[in-house]
């Protein structure tokens, strides 16, 4: 994209996602906008790095300056011959790093090459595993036997039934069972509701009247259908940011405190896209 004036919604979101890991010049080069535009936006949005983030970024930039030329040369020579993940393992990087370099270098792997990579990675019908029919030698078995799980073994990190924990979203969960390979945790507010009102009907959720997910008392709970809940809060800026930007509640709260205007832009961007789609479907 070429620079034609104020930052677009996508450009703003890109800056917010990558300002802690990419330099300002890298962001400007990727978005093809002036360096001063990125600098001014970061300053006006009060997007600052901690000392640890600055040190990590400087270390990464220093390393990239020393190695990026060699990495890029290898990627340019092999991007259409070797899958990205394999290139990453060869140069000591992740597949994600390699695909990011593809974007930076404007490289596009042809569709037929992608299909070939995919076909080559699949296990062929009739192929025989190299260890089929082979058993551990007595010496190797004796060496590994102390590491085998014993019948009825309980992992050392197992916690007793009734233990409570808090999820990343701030909800309290209670352990209700110790059955292997089964979800043994249930949301506390759902348990409390069912203790007082019976089973929760299908398609309904239990919500908090005061919005505090830690205040799990029956007087603070109410039940609502998912369709009504969607109408009530599904299109708020916070909900849309969590859903479409894959942000945690902590990240949304931080964005709301530092730059609430960006959350409103997310909402306007989504609603505009929805309106355009509805118009096209008429």
mmCIF file of N, CA and C in Angstrom, residues 146-209:
data_model
loop_
_atom_site.group_PDB
_atom_site.id
_atom_site.type_symbol
_atom_site.label_atom_id
_atom_site.label_comp_id
_atom_site.label_asym_id
_atom_site.label_seq_id
_atom_site.Cartn_x
_atom_site.Cartn_y
_atom_site.Cartn_z
ATOM 1 N N UNK A 146 12.110 -47.109 34.390
ATOM 2 C CA UNK A 146 11.780 -46.190 35.500
ATOM 3 C C UNK A 146 10.934 -44.996 35.063
ATOM 4 N N UNK A 147 10.931 -44.678 33.768
ATOM 5 C CA UNK A 147 10.158 -43.526 33.286
ATOM 6 C C UNK A 147 8.748 -43.910 32.854
ATOM 7 N N UNK A 148 8.419 -45.206 32.824
ATOM 8 C CA UNK A 148 7.100 -45.643 32.394
ATOM 9 C C UNK A 148 6.045 -45.243 33.432
ATOM 10 N N UNK A 149 4.838 -44.896 32.946
ATOM 11 C CA UNK A 149 3.732 -44.635 33.858
ATOM 12 C C UNK A 149 3.251 -45.955 34.450
ATOM 13 N N UNK A 150 3.074 -45.985 35.748
ATOM 14 C CA UNK A 150 2.553 -47.170 36.420
ATOM 15 C C UNK A 150 1.030 -47.142 36.407
ATOM 16 N N UNK A 151 0.409 -48.303 36.515
ATOM 17 C CA UNK A 151 -1.039 -48.390 36.539
ATOM 18 C C UNK A 151 -1.570 -47.613 37.741
ATOM 19 N N UNK A 152 -2.548 -46.741 37.482
ATOM 20 C CA UNK A 152 -3.100 -45.927 38.557
ATOM 21 C C UNK A 152 -2.249 -44.734 38.932
ATOM 22 N N UNK A 153 -1.240 -44.447 38.109
ATOM 23 C CA UNK A 153 -0.352 -43.324 38.408
ATOM 24 C C UNK A 153 -1.118 -41.996 38.387
ATOM 25 N N UNK A 154 -0.822 -41.142 39.354
ATOM 26 C CA UNK A 154 -1.431 -39.814 39.435
ATOM 27 C C UNK A 154 -0.339 -38.776 39.227
ATOM 28 N N UNK A 155 -0.471 -37.886 38.240
ATOM 29 C CA UNK A 155 0.556 -36.858 38.000
ATOM 30 C C UNK A 155 0.825 -36.035 39.253
ATOM 31 N N UNK A 156 2.075 -35.590 39.391
ATOM 32 C CA UNK A 156 2.472 -34.870 40.606
ATOM 33 C C UNK A 156 1.779 -33.509 40.720
ATOM 34 N N UNK A 157 1.308 -32.970 39.577
ATOM 35 C CA UNK A 157 0.652 -31.658 39.625
ATOM 36 C C UNK A 157 -0.866 -31.769 39.787
ATOM 37 N N UNK A 158 -1.355 -32.976 40.111
ATOM 38 C CA UNK A 158 -2.789 -33.161 40.315
ATOM 39 C C UNK A 158 -3.234 -32.436 41.582
ATOM 40 N N UNK A 159 -4.325 -31.705 41.486
ATOM 41 C CA UNK A 159 -4.863 -30.990 42.649
ATOM 42 C C UNK A 159 -6.158 -31.658 43.076
ATOM 43 N N UNK A 160 -6.536 -31.549 44.344
ATOM 44 C CA UNK A 160 -7.735 -32.246 44.831
ATOM 45 C C UNK A 160 -9.028 -31.656 44.277
ATOM 46 N N UNK A 161 -10.074 -32.486 44.284
ATOM 47 C CA UNK A 161 -11.406 -32.033 43.881
ATOM 48 C C UNK A 161 -11.851 -30.914 44.827
ATOM 49 N N UNK A 162 -12.454 -29.887 44.258
ATOM 50 C CA UNK A 162 -12.865 -28.734 45.053
ATOM 51 C C UNK A 162 -11.906 -27.565 44.954
ATOM 52 N N UNK A 163 -10.734 -27.805 44.337
ATOM 53 C CA UNK A 163 -9.761 -26.727 44.150
ATOM 54 C C UNK A 163 -10.328 -25.670 43.207
ATOM 55 N N UNK A 164 -10.070 -24.414 43.513
ATOM 56 C CA UNK A 164 -10.519 -23.315 42.657
ATOM 57 C C UNK A 164 -9.336 -22.686 41.935
ATOM 58 N N UNK A 165 -9.591 -22.185 40.728
ATOM 59 C CA UNK A 165 -8.575 -21.464 39.964
ATOM 60 C C UNK A 165 -9.267 -20.364 39.169
ATOM 61 N N UNK A 166 -8.470 -19.386 38.726
ATOM 62 C CA UNK A 166 -9.006 -18.270 37.951
ATOM 63 C C UNK A 166 -8.489 -18.367 36.522
ATOM 64 N N UNK A 167 -9.381 -18.300 35.545
ATOM 65 C CA UNK A 167 -8.997 -18.388 34.140
ATOM 66 C C UNK A 167 -8.397 -17.067 33.669
ATOM 67 N N UNK A 168 -7.841 -17.088 32.457
ATOM 68 C CA UNK A 168 -7.262 -15.872 31.883
ATOM 69 C C UNK A 168 -8.305 -14.771 31.722
ATOM 70 N N UNK A 169 -9.572 -15.155 31.563
ATOM 71 C CA UNK A 169 -10.645 -14.174 31.396
ATOM 72 C C UNK A 169 -11.222 -13.696 32.725
ATOM 73 N N UNK A 170 -10.683 -14.225 33.836
ATOM 74 C CA UNK A 170 -11.122 -13.756 35.144
ATOM 75 C C UNK A 170 -12.249 -14.542 35.780
ATOM 76 N N UNK A 171 -12.633 -15.686 35.190
ATOM 77 C CA UNK A 171 -13.697 -16.500 35.767
ATOM 78 C C UNK A 171 -13.114 -17.520 36.745
ATOM 79 N N UNK A 172 -13.897 -17.862 37.776
ATOM 80 C CA UNK A 172 -13.468 -18.861 38.754
ATOM 81 C C UNK A 172 -13.958 -20.234 38.304
ATOM 82 N N UNK A 173 -13.052 -21.210 38.298
ATOM 83 C CA UNK A 173 -13.396 -22.593 37.979
ATOM 84 C C UNK A 173 -13.155 -23.466 39.206
ATOM 85 N N UNK A 174 -13.958 -24.524 39.336
ATOM 86 C CA UNK A 174 -13.819 -25.480 40.432
ATOM 87 C C UNK A 174 -13.567 -26.862 39.844
ATOM 88 N N UNK A 175 -12.608 -27.581 40.445
ATOM 89 C CA UNK A 175 -12.365 -28.948 39.994
ATOM 90 C C UNK A 175 -13.457 -29.852 40.559
ATOM 91 N N UNK A 176 -14.099 -30.625 39.667
ATOM 92 C CA UNK A 176 -15.241 -31.443 40.082
ATOM 93 C C UNK A 176 -14.977 -32.940 39.963
ATOM 94 N N UNK A 177 -13.862 -33.338 39.315
ATOM 95 C CA UNK A 177 -13.591 -34.764 39.138
ATOM 96 C C UNK A 177 -12.124 -34.968 38.808
ATOM 97 N N UNK A 178 -11.676 -36.237 38.798
ATOM 98 C CA UNK A 178 -10.300 -36.583 38.447
ATOM 99 C C UNK A 178 -10.259 -37.602 37.317
ATOM 100 N N UNK A 179 -11.257 -37.588 36.450
ATOM 101 C CA UNK A 179 -11.333 -38.566 35.367
ATOM 102 C C UNK A 179 -10.305 -38.218 34.290
ATOM 103 N N UNK A 180 -9.421 -39.166 33.907
ATOM 104 C CA UNK A 180 -8.419 -38.875 32.869
ATOM 105 C C UNK A 180 -9.075 -38.543 31.530
ATOM 106 N N UNK A 181 -8.443 -37.660 30.766
ATOM 107 C CA UNK A 181 -8.848 -37.307 29.410
ATOM 108 C C UNK A 181 -10.253 -36.691 29.358
ATOM 109 N N UNK A 182 -10.692 -36.095 30.464
ATOM 110 C CA UNK A 182 -12.006 -35.457 30.520
ATOM 111 C C UNK A 182 -11.834 -34.085 31.152
ATOM 112 N N UNK A 183 -12.643 -33.123 30.723
ATOM 113 C CA UNK A 183 -12.591 -31.794 31.333
ATOM 114 C C UNK A 183 -13.158 -31.886 32.744
ATOM 115 N N UNK A 184 -12.293 -31.726 33.736
ATOM 116 C CA UNK A 184 -12.682 -31.907 35.128
ATOM 117 C C UNK A 184 -12.971 -30.599 35.865
ATOM 118 N N UNK A 185 -13.020 -29.501 35.133
ATOM 119 C CA UNK A 185 -13.254 -28.206 35.762
ATOM 120 C C UNK A 185 -14.565 -27.603 35.252
ATOM 121 N N UNK A 186 -15.317 -26.964 36.173
ATOM 122 C CA UNK A 186 -16.554 -26.286 35.787
ATOM 123 C C UNK A 186 -16.537 -24.863 36.338
ATOM 124 N N UNK A 187 -17.210 -23.977 35.621
ATOM 125 C CA UNK A 187 -17.290 -22.589 36.068
ATOM 126 C C UNK A 187 -18.114 -22.496 37.352
ATOM 127 N N UNK A 188 -17.550 -21.812 38.334
ATOM 128 C CA UNK A 188 -18.179 -21.745 39.655
ATOM 129 C C UNK A 188 -19.555 -21.089 39.599
ATOM 130 N N UNK A 189 -19.693 -20.016 38.789
ATOM 131 C CA UNK A 189 -20.985 -19.324 38.778
ATOM 132 C C UNK A 189 -22.091 -20.197 38.186
ATOM 133 N N UNK A 190 -21.720 -21.114 37.274
ATOM 134 C CA UNK A 190 -22.726 -22.038 36.733
ATOM 135 C C UNK A 190 -23.128 -23.066 37.796
ATOM 136 N N UNK A 191 -22.146 -23.521 38.581
ATOM 137 C CA UNK A 191 -22.445 -24.475 39.655
ATOM 138 C C UNK A 191 -23.373 -23.840 40.687
ATOM 139 N N UNK A 192 -23.051 -22.604 41.091
ATOM 140 C CA UNK A 192 -23.871 -21.908 42.089
ATOM 141 C C UNK A 192 -25.299 -21.718 41.572
ATOM 142 N N UNK A 193 -25.423 -21.325 40.298
ATOM 143 C CA UNK A 193 -26.765 -21.130 39.729
ATOM 144 C C UNK A 193 -27.562 -22.433 39.738
ATOM 145 N N UNK A 194 -26.923 -23.532 39.323
ATOM 146 C CA UNK A 194 -27.622 -24.814 39.249
ATOM 147 C C UNK A 194 -27.991 -25.329 40.638
ATOM 148 N N UNK A 195 -27.181 -25.005 41.652
ATOM 149 C CA UNK A 195 -27.519 -25.420 43.016
ATOM 150 C C UNK A 195 -28.816 -24.771 43.493
ATOM 151 N N UNK A 196 -29.101 -23.572 43.016
ATOM 152 C CA UNK A 196 -30.295 -22.846 43.454
ATOM 153 C C UNK A 196 -31.469 -22.967 42.483
ATOM 154 N N UNK A 197 -31.185 -23.195 41.195
ATOM 155 C CA UNK A 197 -32.256 -23.128 40.192
ATOM 156 C C UNK A 197 -32.361 -24.351 39.294
ATOM 157 N N UNK A 198 -31.518 -25.338 39.496
ATOM 158 C CA UNK A 198 -31.555 -26.505 38.633
ATOM 159 C C UNK A 198 -30.710 -26.313 37.383
ATOM 160 N N UNK A 199 -30.825 -27.274 36.459
ATOM 161 C CA UNK A 199 -29.980 -27.269 35.262
ATOM 162 C C UNK A 199 -30.213 -26.022 34.412
ATOM 163 N N UNK A 200 -29.135 -25.556 33.793
ATOM 164 C CA UNK A 200 -29.210 -24.393 32.906
ATOM 165 C C UNK A 200 -29.748 -24.850 31.552
ATOM 166 N N UNK A 201 -30.818 -24.252 31.050
ATOM 167 C CA UNK A 201 -31.366 -24.670 29.746
ATOM 168 C C UNK A 201 -30.333 -24.513 28.629
ATOM 169 N N UNK A 202 -30.449 -25.364 27.633
ATOM 170 C CA UNK A 202 -29.550 -25.281 26.493
ATOM 171 C C UNK A 202 -29.728 -23.940 25.777
ATOM 172 N N UNK A 203 -28.602 -23.307 25.431
ATOM 173 C CA UNK A 203 -28.661 -22.027 24.744
ATOM 174 C C UNK A 203 -28.709 -20.831 25.671
ATOM 175 N N UNK A 204 -28.505 -21.060 26.972
ATOM 176 C CA UNK A 204 -28.532 -19.968 27.949
ATOM 177 C C UNK A 204 -27.189 -19.865 28.672
ATOM 178 N N UNK A 205 -26.849 -18.667 29.116
ATOM 179 C CA UNK A 205 -25.638 -18.404 29.878
ATOM 180 C C UNK A 205 -25.992 -17.737 31.194
ATOM 181 N N UNK A 206 -25.117 -17.931 32.182
ATOM 182 C CA UNK A 206 -25.264 -17.249 33.464
ATOM 183 C C UNK A 206 -24.332 -16.046 33.472
ATOM 184 N N UNK A 207 -24.862 -14.872 33.801
ATOM 185 C CA UNK A 207 -24.086 -13.632 33.781
ATOM 186 C C UNK A 207 -24.082 -12.975 35.164
ATOM 187 N N UNK A 208 -23.225 -11.957 35.310
ATOM 188 C CA UNK A 208 -23.072 -11.241 36.579
ATOM 189 C C UNK A 208 -23.754 -9.877 36.489
ATOM 190 N N UNK A 209 -24.601 -9.563 37.463
ATOM 191 C CA UNK A 209 -25.331 -8.298 37.438
ATOM 192 C C UNK A 209 -24.395 -7.099 37.521
#
